[in-house]
Amino acid sequence: MTDSNSPQVCPEAAARPEESDERLKTLKYHLLGPSLTKAGQEKVDQNKVSEIIYNASKGSKFFNQEEIRDQALTQKIEKILVTKRQLEQQDLTQELRNADRVIHELELSRDLTQHIVHVDCDAFYAAVEQLEHPELKDVPFAVGGGVLTTCNYIARQFGCRSGMAGFVAKQLCPSLILIKPNFQKYTAKAQEIREILADYDPRFESASIDEAYLNITEYCHDRNVIPSEVIEQMRREIHQKTAITVSAGIAANTKLAKICSNMNKPNGQYELPSDRTSIMAFMRGLPTRKVNGIGRVLERELLELGVRTCGEIYEHRKYLSLLFGDKTFEFLISCYLGLGRTRVQPAEDYDRKSIGTESTFREMSDSAKLREKLRWTAEELEKDMERAHCKGRTLCLKIKLHTFEVLTRQAVMPRAICSADDLYHFSLPILAKLEQEIPGLKLRLMGLRCTHLVSTKKPDTMAFFGLRVK
């Protein structure tokens, strides 16, 4: 008797030898992971890397889970291709008109008046560690243990990358040195960099601990300077004051700036001219995977349809909404056009829908240690919620099993909560229930997230009565 909830592989499909080579090829590509486009990977023989990853991880729980995911994606793509063939036999004149209408409407939203910058620290955690350990400068090393958080550029030349299992990285680079992460140290260094960024745009937007968006339009206008000179100056100042190098992209919007910041890494910058002709030419030959928001799954779906670059999205425009839905269709068209947001603001100004934290660790099954980890996670989430000035009405527990399967469970709270005590108190029964459902529960990741947020900021009394201090 089989478990109806477990993924099933069609025996007929598994037995067909003509398909086995293609399935092996897609699996090996899948195993390369989400950080394939990271800087430092350009000259790496990815076929060789995928072969090493395949052989090193074959038979492991990680490998088995990735194989299941890859087979599920293959089946999904087969359905997409069947639908595409059916659509090719139909009159899609109306769909083509609709696609062109959307392109026209989106084109009207193009804003070429802003100078947007994406700043990205180069191998940040590794760079901070190297400041304390200069002897690491000329050797391959990575920050992390069971899973790599980041690698220096020497390690990347061997194919090592963030998100990779430590034992696999050691197969790629036997001399790789692993450094235990120290997030307190990284946070302190990040704050030094942010203080400099604020001089150029007081309302810069932190995208993560080591990257940020800035709008330097006003700065350039007030000082009558050009963006490239401003960013050269800013990068030089960051290096002089913090000993950390950063790379930057300068463009008309955040999407383009993010892509451009990866063009001249490490310790470089790239500016895309803010005119429609230059932007369209830039996007035309850009591989879809280079765009933030197009990951392994969507990239492979597009590749199977014959879409490798953003320019090729246009040729398939009449099919996209029918195959992927309106939301993904509009996103892909905006990629083709090189459109993105120009509004940059502090993260706390956004209407957040959720706030959470998670961490990975070595396999853990001891009940007391799992509760200790849950308590620590609750304390970390409390800090984040204090900074965001919010409470949550729904609490979600996320876990990753030792088999790499991810599970989430959530519960509605009797009141909005934010304290570590409450977060732990209400998440503990969720964890206990999972322990009952899965005997011998072994975890390698745990996270907590609150949704349906309410603000804890004190109300602005004068604003409430329609008064403002001028």
Short mmCIF file of C-alpha atoms in Angstrom, two decimals:
data_model
loop_
_atom_site.label_atom_id
_atom_site.label_comp_id
_atom_site.label_asym_id
_atom_site.label_seq_id
_atom_site.Cartn_x
_atom_site.Cartn_y
_atom_site.Cartn_z
CA MET A 1 0.00 0.00 0.00
CA THR A 2 1.42 3.43 -0.93
CA ASP A 3 1.08 6.86 0.65
CA SER A 4 -1.19 8.86 -1.64
CA ASN A 5 0.48 12.11 -0.53
CA SER A 6 4.00 11.09 -1.51
CA PRO A 7 5.29 12.07 -4.98
CA GLN A 8 4.88 9.21 -7.45
CA VAL A 9 7.10 8.61 -10.46
CA CYS A 10 5.37 7.10 -13.47
CA PRO A 11 7.04 3.68 -13.98
CA GLU A 12 6.49 3.82 -17.74
CA ALA A 13 8.24 7.19 -17.94
CA ALA A 14 11.05 6.02 -15.67
CA ALA A 15 11.64 3.02 -17.90
CA ARG A 16 11.97 4.91 -21.18
CA PRO A 17 15.69 5.07 -22.00
CA GLU A 18 15.25 7.89 -24.53
CA GLU A 19 14.10 10.18 -21.69
CA SER A 20 16.68 9.20 -19.09
CA ASP A 21 19.50 11.33 -20.54
CA GLU A 22 17.32 14.44 -20.65
CA ARG A 23 16.08 13.87 -17.09
CA LEU A 24 19.63 13.42 -15.88
CA LYS A 25 20.62 16.63 -17.63
CA THR A 26 17.82 18.66 -16.02
CA LEU A 27 18.53 17.16 -12.60
CA LYS A 28 22.21 18.05 -12.80
CA TYR A 29 21.29 21.61 -13.75
CA HIS A 30 18.80 21.73 -10.88
CA LEU A 31 21.54 20.64 -8.47
CA LEU A 32 23.65 23.67 -9.40
CA GLY A 33 21.40 25.64 -7.08
CA PRO A 34 19.94 29.16 -7.02
CA SER A 35 23.29 31.01 -6.82
CA LEU A 36 24.41 30.06 -10.32
CA THR A 37 24.45 33.69 -11.48
CA LYS A 38 26.58 34.94 -8.57
CA ALA A 39 29.65 36.96 -9.55
CA GLY A 40 32.82 34.89 -9.80
CA GLN A 41 31.11 31.96 -11.57
CA GLU A 42 31.55 33.26 -15.13
CA LYS A 43 34.65 31.23 -16.04
CA VAL A 44 33.70 28.10 -14.11
CA ASP A 45 32.98 24.91 -16.06
CA GLN A 46 29.44 24.41 -14.76
CA ASN A 47 29.10 21.00 -16.44
CA LYS A 48 32.09 19.78 -14.45
CA VAL A 49 30.71 21.33 -11.27
CA SER A 50 27.28 19.73 -11.77
CA GLU A 51 28.93 16.34 -12.31
CA ILE A 52 30.86 16.67 -9.04
CA ILE A 53 27.74 17.81 -7.17
CA TYR A 54 25.78 14.92 -8.65
CA ASN A 55 28.36 12.30 -7.63
CA ALA A 56 29.02 13.83 -4.22
CA SER A 57 25.36 14.08 -3.22
CA LYS A 58 23.88 11.03 -4.98
CA GLY A 59 21.93 8.91 -2.52
CA SER A 60 21.80 11.67 0.11
CA LYS A 61 18.53 13.03 1.50
CA PHE A 62 19.28 16.34 -0.21
CA PHE A 63 19.74 14.58 -3.56
CA ASN A 64 16.52 12.59 -3.19
CA GLN A 65 14.51 15.72 -2.40
CA GLU A 66 16.01 17.63 -5.35
CA GLU A 67 15.26 14.67 -7.63
CA ILE A 68 11.62 14.71 -6.56
CA ARG A 69 11.42 18.47 -7.19
CA ASP A 70 13.05 18.15 -10.60
CA GLN A 71 10.68 15.36 -11.66
CA ALA A 72 7.68 17.40 -10.49
CA LEU A 73 8.92 20.38 -12.51
CA THR A 74 9.47 18.17 -15.57
CA GLN A 75 5.87 16.94 -15.36
CA LYS A 76 4.62 20.52 -14.98
CA ILE A 77 6.60 21.61 -18.04
CA GLU A 78 5.24 18.70 -20.08
CA LYS A 79 1.71 19.97 -19.36
CA ILE A 80 2.72 23.52 -20.33
CA LEU A 81 4.13 22.26 -23.64
CA VAL A 82 0.96 20.27 -24.37
CA THR A 83 -1.11 23.41 -23.74
CA LYS A 84 1.23 25.45 -25.96
CA ARG A 85 0.81 22.98 -28.84
CA GLN A 86 -2.96 23.20 -28.46
CA LEU A 87 -2.84 27.00 -28.47
CA GLU A 88 -0.78 26.98 -31.66
CA GLN A 89 -3.79 25.43 -33.42
CA GLN A 90 -6.11 28.22 -32.27
CA ASP A 91 -6.77 31.77 -33.44
CA LEU A 92 -5.02 33.94 -30.85
CA THR A 93 -5.58 37.28 -32.59
CA GLN A 94 -7.40 38.66 -29.56
CA GLU A 95 -4.67 37.48 -27.17
CA LEU A 96 -2.07 39.18 -29.37
CA ARG A 97 -4.07 42.42 -29.28
CA ASN A 98 -4.37 42.18 -25.51
CA ALA A 99 -0.63 41.60 -25.15
CA ASP A 100 0.16 44.62 -27.33
CA ARG A 101 -2.31 46.72 -25.34
CA VAL A 102 -0.55 45.76 -22.09
CA ILE A 103 2.83 46.61 -23.63
CA HIS A 104 1.50 50.02 -24.68
CA GLU A 105 0.04 50.72 -21.22
CA LEU A 106 3.21 49.62 -19.43
CA GLU A 107 5.32 51.71 -21.81
CA LEU A 108 3.39 54.80 -20.73
CA SER A 109 4.59 54.21 -17.15
CA ARG A 110 8.29 54.37 -18.12
CA ASP A 111 10.15 56.94 -15.98
CA LEU A 112 13.61 57.97 -17.20
CA THR A 113 14.06 60.95 -14.85
CA GLN A 114 15.59 59.19 -11.83
CA HIS A 115 19.14 58.05 -11.03
CA ILE A 116 18.69 54.78 -9.11
CA VAL A 117 21.66 52.91 -7.66
CA HIS A 118 22.00 49.37 -6.36
CA VAL A 119 24.97 48.91 -4.02
CA ASP A 120 26.16 45.39 -3.23
CA CYS A 121 29.04 44.51 -0.90
CA ASP A 122 31.53 42.09 -2.45
CA ALA A 123 31.40 38.66 -0.74
CA PHE A 124 30.44 40.59 2.40
CA TYR A 125 30.71 38.00 5.19
CA ALA A 126 33.96 36.69 3.72
CA ALA A 127 35.33 40.23 3.36
CA VAL A 128 34.58 41.00 7.03
CA GLU A 129 36.29 37.78 8.13
CA GLN A 130 39.32 38.60 5.99
CA LEU A 131 39.77 41.88 7.88
CA GLU A 132 40.41 39.89 11.06
CA HIS A 133 42.27 37.09 9.28
CA PRO A 134 44.44 38.64 6.52
CA GLU A 135 46.13 35.26 6.08
CA LEU A 136 42.94 34.16 4.26
CA LYS A 137 43.45 36.67 1.46
CA ASP A 138 45.05 34.25 -1.01
CA VAL A 139 43.32 31.00 -0.04
CA PRO A 140 39.84 29.64 -0.82
CA PHE A 141 37.50 29.98 2.15
CA ALA A 142 33.80 30.18 2.90
CA VAL A 143 31.61 31.31 5.77
CA GLY A 144 29.26 28.59 7.00
CA GLY A 145 29.26 24.95 7.98
CA GLY A 146 26.56 22.53 6.89
CA VAL A 147 25.51 25.11 4.29
CA LEU A 148 27.73 27.87 2.89
CA THR A 149 26.56 31.42 3.55
CA THR A 150 29.10 33.00 1.22
CA CYS A 151 32.50 32.28 -0.38
CA ASN A 152 35.44 34.45 -1.28
CA TYR A 153 36.19 34.90 -4.97
CA ILE A 154 39.01 32.36 -4.96
CA ALA A 155 36.60 29.66 -3.75
CA ARG A 156 34.07 30.71 -6.39
CA GLN A 157 36.61 29.90 -9.10
CA PHE A 158 36.25 26.25 -8.04
CA GLY A 159 32.45 26.44 -8.36
CA CYS A 160 31.71 26.96 -4.66
CA ARG A 161 28.77 29.26 -3.95
CA SER A 162 26.31 30.36 -1.28
CA GLY A 163 23.58 27.86 -0.44
CA MET A 164 25.82 24.90 -1.26
CA ALA A 165 26.24 22.02 1.18
CA GLY A 166 29.62 22.14 2.90
CA PHE A 167 30.52 18.54 2.03
CA VAL A 168 29.83 19.22 -1.65
CA ALA A 169 31.97 22.37 -1.59
CA LYS A 170 34.81 20.30 -0.12
CA GLN A 171 34.54 17.94 -3.08
CA LEU A 172 34.87 20.88 -5.46
CA CYS A 173 37.69 22.46 -3.49
CA PRO A 174 39.41 20.09 -1.00
CA SER A 175 41.54 22.94 0.40
CA LEU A 176 38.46 25.04 1.22
CA ILE A 177 38.60 26.56 4.71
CA LEU A 178 35.26 26.91 6.54
CA ILE A 179 34.73 29.82 8.96
CA LYS A 180 31.93 29.82 11.52
CA PRO A 181 29.64 32.84 10.91
CA ASN A 182 29.47 35.74 13.36
CA PHE A 183 26.38 37.76 12.49
CA GLN A 184 26.91 40.31 15.25
CA LYS A 185 30.20 41.26 13.60
CA TYR A 186 28.61 41.49 10.14
CA THR A 187 25.74 43.64 11.42
CA ALA A 188 28.17 46.10 13.02
CA LYS A 189 30.16 46.46 9.78
CA ALA A 190 26.96 46.84 7.75
CA GLN A 191 25.93 49.73 10.00
CA GLU A 192 29.22 51.52 9.24
CA ILE A 193 28.46 51.25 5.53
CA ARG A 194 24.85 52.42 5.96
CA GLU A 195 26.01 55.58 7.72
CA ILE A 196 27.96 56.47 4.58
CA LEU A 197 25.05 55.60 2.26
CA ALA A 198 22.81 57.96 4.24
CA ASP A 199 25.05 60.90 3.23
CA TYR A 200 24.08 60.30 -0.40
CA ASP A 201 20.43 59.38 0.14
CA PRO A 202 19.01 59.72 3.69
CA ARG A 203 16.04 57.60 2.62
CA PHE A 204 18.04 54.74 1.10
CA GLU A 205 16.42 51.31 1.12
CA SER A 206 18.18 48.32 2.69
CA ALA A 207 17.49 45.24 0.56
CA SER A 208 19.49 42.98 2.90
CA ILE A 209 22.41 43.24 5.32
CA ASP A 210 24.87 43.75 2.44
CA GLU A 211 22.91 45.55 -0.29
CA ALA A 212 20.86 48.71 -0.68
CA TYR A 213 19.05 50.92 -3.18
CA LEU A 214 19.60 54.67 -3.38
CA ASN A 215 17.99 57.47 -5.36
CA ILE A 216 20.77 60.00 -6.01
CA THR A 217 18.75 62.24 -8.36
CA GLU A 218 18.48 65.07 -5.84
CA TYR A 219 22.10 64.68 -4.74
CA CYS A 220 23.33 65.00 -8.35
CA HIS A 221 21.03 67.95 -9.11
CA ASP A 222 21.97 69.95 -6.01
CA ARG A 223 25.71 69.53 -6.64
CA ASN A 224 25.63 69.57 -10.44
CA VAL A 225 27.51 66.27 -10.67
CA ILE A 226 26.99 63.15 -12.80
CA PRO A 227 25.90 59.80 -11.26
CA SER A 228 29.01 57.84 -12.23
CA GLU A 229 31.30 60.32 -10.44
CA VAL A 230 29.09 60.32 -7.35
CA ILE A 231 29.16 56.53 -7.09
CA GLU A 232 32.92 56.37 -7.71
CA GLN A 233 33.31 58.78 -4.81
CA MET A 234 30.89 56.84 -2.59
CA ARG A 235 32.57 53.49 -3.25
CA ARG A 236 35.98 55.00 -2.57
CA GLU A 237 34.72 56.50 0.71
CA ILE A 238 33.23 53.17 1.82
CA HIS A 239 36.50 51.38 1.14
CA GLN A 240 38.61 54.01 2.91
CA LYS A 241 36.42 54.09 6.03
CA THR A 242 35.39 50.42 6.33
CA ALA A 243 38.01 48.49 4.29
CA ILE A 244 35.10 46.80 2.45
CA THR A 245 34.72 46.99 -1.33
CA VAL A 246 31.31 47.42 -2.92
CA SER A 247 30.02 47.14 -6.47
CA ALA A 248 27.24 49.29 -7.88
CA GLY A 249 24.77 49.53 -10.72
CA ILE A 250 23.35 52.85 -11.93
CA ALA A 251 20.18 52.88 -14.02
CA ALA A 252 16.70 54.30 -14.46
CA ASN A 253 15.00 51.93 -12.01
CA THR A 254 15.66 49.36 -9.30
CA LYS A 255 15.31 46.31 -11.56
CA LEU A 256 17.95 47.57 -13.98
CA ALA A 257 20.25 48.86 -11.24
CA LYS A 258 20.21 45.43 -9.56
CA ILE A 259 21.24 43.74 -12.83
CA CYS A 260 23.93 46.35 -13.49
CA SER A 261 25.54 45.98 -10.06
CA ASN A 262 26.55 42.45 -11.05
CA MET A 263 28.17 43.52 -14.34
CA ASN A 264 31.57 44.65 -12.99
CA LYS A 265 32.00 42.69 -9.78
CA PRO A 266 34.02 42.76 -7.64
CA ASN A 267 34.82 46.37 -6.74
CA GLY A 268 33.38 47.94 -9.87
CA GLN A 269 30.37 49.78 -11.22
CA TYR A 270 28.26 49.86 -14.37
CA GLU A 271 25.94 52.58 -15.62
CA LEU A 272 23.15 51.88 -18.09
CA PRO A 273 22.19 55.05 -20.03
CA SER A 274 18.69 56.24 -19.15
CA ASP A 275 17.17 56.24 -22.61
CA ARG A 276 14.66 53.78 -24.04
CA THR A 277 16.86 52.66 -26.94
CA SER A 278 19.78 51.72 -24.68
CA ILE A 279 17.52 49.95 -22.19
CA MET A 280 15.70 47.90 -24.85
CA ALA A 281 19.02 46.89 -26.44
CA PHE A 282 20.42 45.92 -23.03
CA MET A 283 17.41 43.73 -22.20
CA ARG A 284 17.19 42.18 -25.67
CA GLY A 285 20.21 39.94 -25.21
CA LEU A 286 20.01 39.54 -21.44
CA PRO A 287 19.46 35.93 -20.25
CA THR A 288 16.20 35.74 -18.31
CA ARG A 289 17.98 34.22 -15.28
CA LYS A 290 19.87 37.51 -14.80
CA VAL A 291 16.63 39.24 -13.81
CA ASN A 292 15.76 39.35 -10.13
CA GLY A 293 12.50 37.42 -9.75
CA ILE A 294 13.23 34.81 -12.42
CA GLY A 295 14.58 31.78 -10.59
CA ARG A 296 15.45 28.24 -11.59
CA VAL A 297 11.85 27.11 -12.08
CA LEU A 298 10.56 29.95 -14.25
CA GLU A 299 13.85 30.07 -16.16
CA ARG A 300 13.54 26.40 -17.11
CA GLU A 301 9.87 26.77 -18.05
CA LEU A 302 10.79 29.66 -20.34
CA LEU A 303 13.75 27.78 -21.83
CA GLU A 304 11.49 24.86 -22.74
CA LEU A 305 9.22 27.33 -24.56
CA GLY A 306 12.19 28.73 -26.47
CA VAL A 307 12.64 31.87 -24.38
CA ARG A 308 16.29 32.26 -23.36
CA THR A 309 16.64 36.05 -23.35
CA CYS A 310 14.35 38.87 -22.28
CA GLY A 311 14.08 39.96 -25.91
CA GLU A 312 12.55 36.61 -26.84
CA ILE A 313 9.67 37.22 -24.42
CA TYR A 314 8.12 39.50 -27.05
CA GLU A 315 7.96 36.75 -29.67
CA HIS A 316 5.90 34.56 -27.33
CA ARG A 317 3.70 37.33 -25.89
CA LYS A 318 0.38 35.96 -27.18
CA TYR A 319 0.85 32.70 -25.24
CA LEU A 320 2.20 33.96 -21.92
CA SER A 321 -0.98 34.99 -20.08
CA LEU A 322 -2.67 31.73 -21.09
CA LEU A 323 0.29 29.63 -19.92
CA PHE A 324 1.34 31.49 -16.77
CA GLY A 325 -1.52 33.80 -15.77
CA ASP A 326 -1.88 37.57 -15.96
CA LYS A 327 0.45 38.42 -13.07
CA THR A 328 3.45 36.49 -14.44
CA PHE A 329 2.63 37.72 -17.95
CA GLU A 330 2.83 41.38 -16.88
CA PHE A 331 6.02 40.70 -14.94
CA LEU A 332 7.66 39.10 -17.99
CA ILE A 333 6.56 41.95 -20.26
CA SER A 334 8.04 44.45 -17.79
CA CYS A 335 11.30 42.46 -17.99
CA TYR A 336 11.23 42.67 -21.79
CA LEU A 337 10.68 46.45 -21.58
CA GLY A 338 13.26 46.96 -18.82
CA LEU A 339 10.71 48.57 -16.52
CA GLY A 340 10.92 48.71 -12.74
CA ARG A 341 10.07 50.86 -9.78
CA THR A 342 11.75 54.21 -9.21
CA ARG A 343 10.46 54.73 -5.70
CA VAL A 344 13.18 54.10 -3.12
CA GLN A 345 12.35 54.38 0.56
CA PRO A 346 13.31 52.89 3.94
CA ALA A 347 12.01 49.35 4.41
CA GLU A 348 9.93 50.41 7.41
CA ASP A 349 7.91 52.77 5.19
CA TYR A 350 6.51 49.87 3.19
CA ASP A 351 3.20 48.30 4.17
CA ARG A 352 4.67 45.00 5.30
CA LYS A 353 2.53 41.89 5.03
CA SER A 354 4.72 39.70 7.21
CA ILE A 355 7.92 39.61 9.22
CA GLY A 356 9.95 36.55 10.09
CA THR A 357 13.30 34.95 10.75
CA GLU A 358 14.79 31.52 10.14
CA SER A 359 18.11 29.70 10.47
CA THR A 360 19.71 26.49 9.25
CA PHE A 361 21.74 24.15 11.43
CA ARG A 362 23.10 20.63 11.58
CA GLU A 363 20.49 17.86 11.90
CA MET A 364 18.77 18.13 15.26
CA SER A 365 16.28 15.69 16.80
CA ASP A 366 16.66 16.09 20.56
CA SER A 367 13.37 17.48 21.88
CA ALA A 368 15.03 19.78 24.43
CA LYS A 369 17.40 21.21 21.83
CA LEU A 370 14.55 21.80 19.40
CA ARG A 371 12.74 23.78 22.07
CA GLU A 372 15.90 25.70 22.82
CA LYS A 373 16.19 26.54 19.12
CA LEU A 374 12.52 27.57 19.04
CA ARG A 375 13.10 29.88 22.01
CA TRP A 376 16.11 31.46 20.31
CA THR A 377 14.11 31.94 17.10
CA ALA A 378 11.30 33.62 19.07
CA GLU A 379 13.80 36.01 20.65
CA GLU A 380 15.24 36.91 17.24
CA LEU A 381 11.76 37.53 15.82
CA GLU A 382 10.92 39.76 18.80
CA LYS A 383 13.93 41.96 17.94
CA ASP A 384 12.82 42.23 14.31
CA MET A 385 9.25 43.09 15.29
CA GLU A 386 10.44 45.74 17.73
CA ARG A 387 12.47 47.37 14.95
CA ALA A 388 9.47 47.20 12.62
CA HIS A 389 7.10 48.50 15.34
CA CYS A 390 4.49 45.82 14.78
CA LYS A 391 2.62 42.85 16.23
CA GLY A 392 1.14 39.86 14.40
CA ARG A 393 -2.24 38.14 14.57
CA THR A 394 -1.16 34.95 12.78
CA LEU A 395 1.93 32.91 13.67
CA CYS A 396 3.61 30.53 11.22
CA LEU A 397 6.21 27.89 12.05
CA LYS A 398 8.46 26.76 9.20
CA ILE A 399 10.69 23.69 9.38
CA LYS A 400 12.94 21.80 6.99
CA LEU A 401 13.23 18.08 7.68
CA HIS A 402 16.49 16.15 7.45
CA THR A 403 15.12 14.93 4.10
CA PHE A 404 15.10 18.59 2.94
CA GLU A 405 11.30 18.60 2.77
CA VAL A 406 9.86 21.96 3.90
CA LEU A 407 6.70 22.11 6.04
CA THR A 408 4.77 25.09 7.39
CA ARG A 409 2.05 25.26 10.01
CA GLN A 410 0.18 28.34 11.19
CA ALA A 411 -2.26 29.36 13.88
CA VAL A 412 -4.42 32.42 14.51
CA MET A 413 -3.55 34.14 17.79
CA PRO A 414 -6.14 35.19 20.38
CA ARG A 415 -4.57 38.66 20.21
CA ALA A 416 -1.79 40.42 18.30
CA ILE A 417 1.59 39.34 19.71
CA CYS A 418 5.26 40.36 19.42
CA SER A 419 7.08 39.37 22.63
CA ALA A 420 9.47 36.42 22.66
CA ASP A 421 7.47 34.85 25.50
CA ASP A 422 4.24 34.95 23.49
CA LEU A 423 5.91 33.85 20.26
CA TYR A 424 7.44 30.86 22.03
CA HIS A 425 4.30 30.06 24.05
CA PHE A 426 2.04 29.93 20.98
CA SER A 427 4.52 28.21 18.63
CA LEU A 428 5.45 25.44 21.08
CA PRO A 429 2.14 23.52 20.64
CA ILE A 430 2.63 23.71 16.85
CA LEU A 431 6.07 22.13 17.19
CA ALA A 432 4.76 19.53 19.64
CA LYS A 433 2.01 18.53 17.21
CA LEU A 434 4.58 18.09 14.44
CA GLU A 435 6.61 15.85 16.74
CA GLN A 436 3.51 13.69 17.20
CA GLU A 437 2.78 13.60 13.46
CA ILE A 438 6.39 12.77 12.53
CA PRO A 439 7.99 10.33 15.00
CA GLY A 440 11.73 10.89 15.35
CA LEU A 441 11.43 14.41 13.92
CA LYS A 442 14.82 15.61 12.63
CA LEU A 443 15.22 19.23 11.56
CA ARG A 444 17.87 21.25 9.76
CA LEU A 445 15.97 24.58 9.60
CA MET A 446 13.50 26.38 11.81
CA GLY A 447 11.75 29.69 11.31
CA LEU A 448 8.93 31.79 12.73
CA ARG A 449 6.88 34.36 10.84
CA CYS A 450 4.04 36.68 11.83
CA THR A 451 1.39 37.87 9.37
CA HIS A 452 -1.70 40.09 9.58
CA LEU A 453 0.46 42.78 11.18
CA VAL A 454 -0.72 45.71 13.27
CA SER A 455 1.39 48.76 14.06
CA THR A 456 2.66 49.45 17.58
CA LYS A 457 3.81 52.98 16.73
CA LYS A 458 2.39 55.66 18.99
CA PRO A 459 -0.24 57.66 17.11
CA ASP A 460 0.76 61.11 15.95
CA THR A 461 -1.83 63.18 17.85
CA MET A 462 -1.35 66.34 15.80
CA ALA A 463 -1.61 64.39 12.56
CA PHE A 464 -4.79 62.75 13.86
CA PHE A 465 -6.39 66.18 14.19
CA GLY A 466 -5.11 67.25 10.79
CA LEU A 467 -2.31 69.42 12.19
CA ARG A 468 1.35 69.35 11.20
CA VAL A 469 4.33 71.29 12.48
CA LYS A 470 5.57 73.36 9.54
#
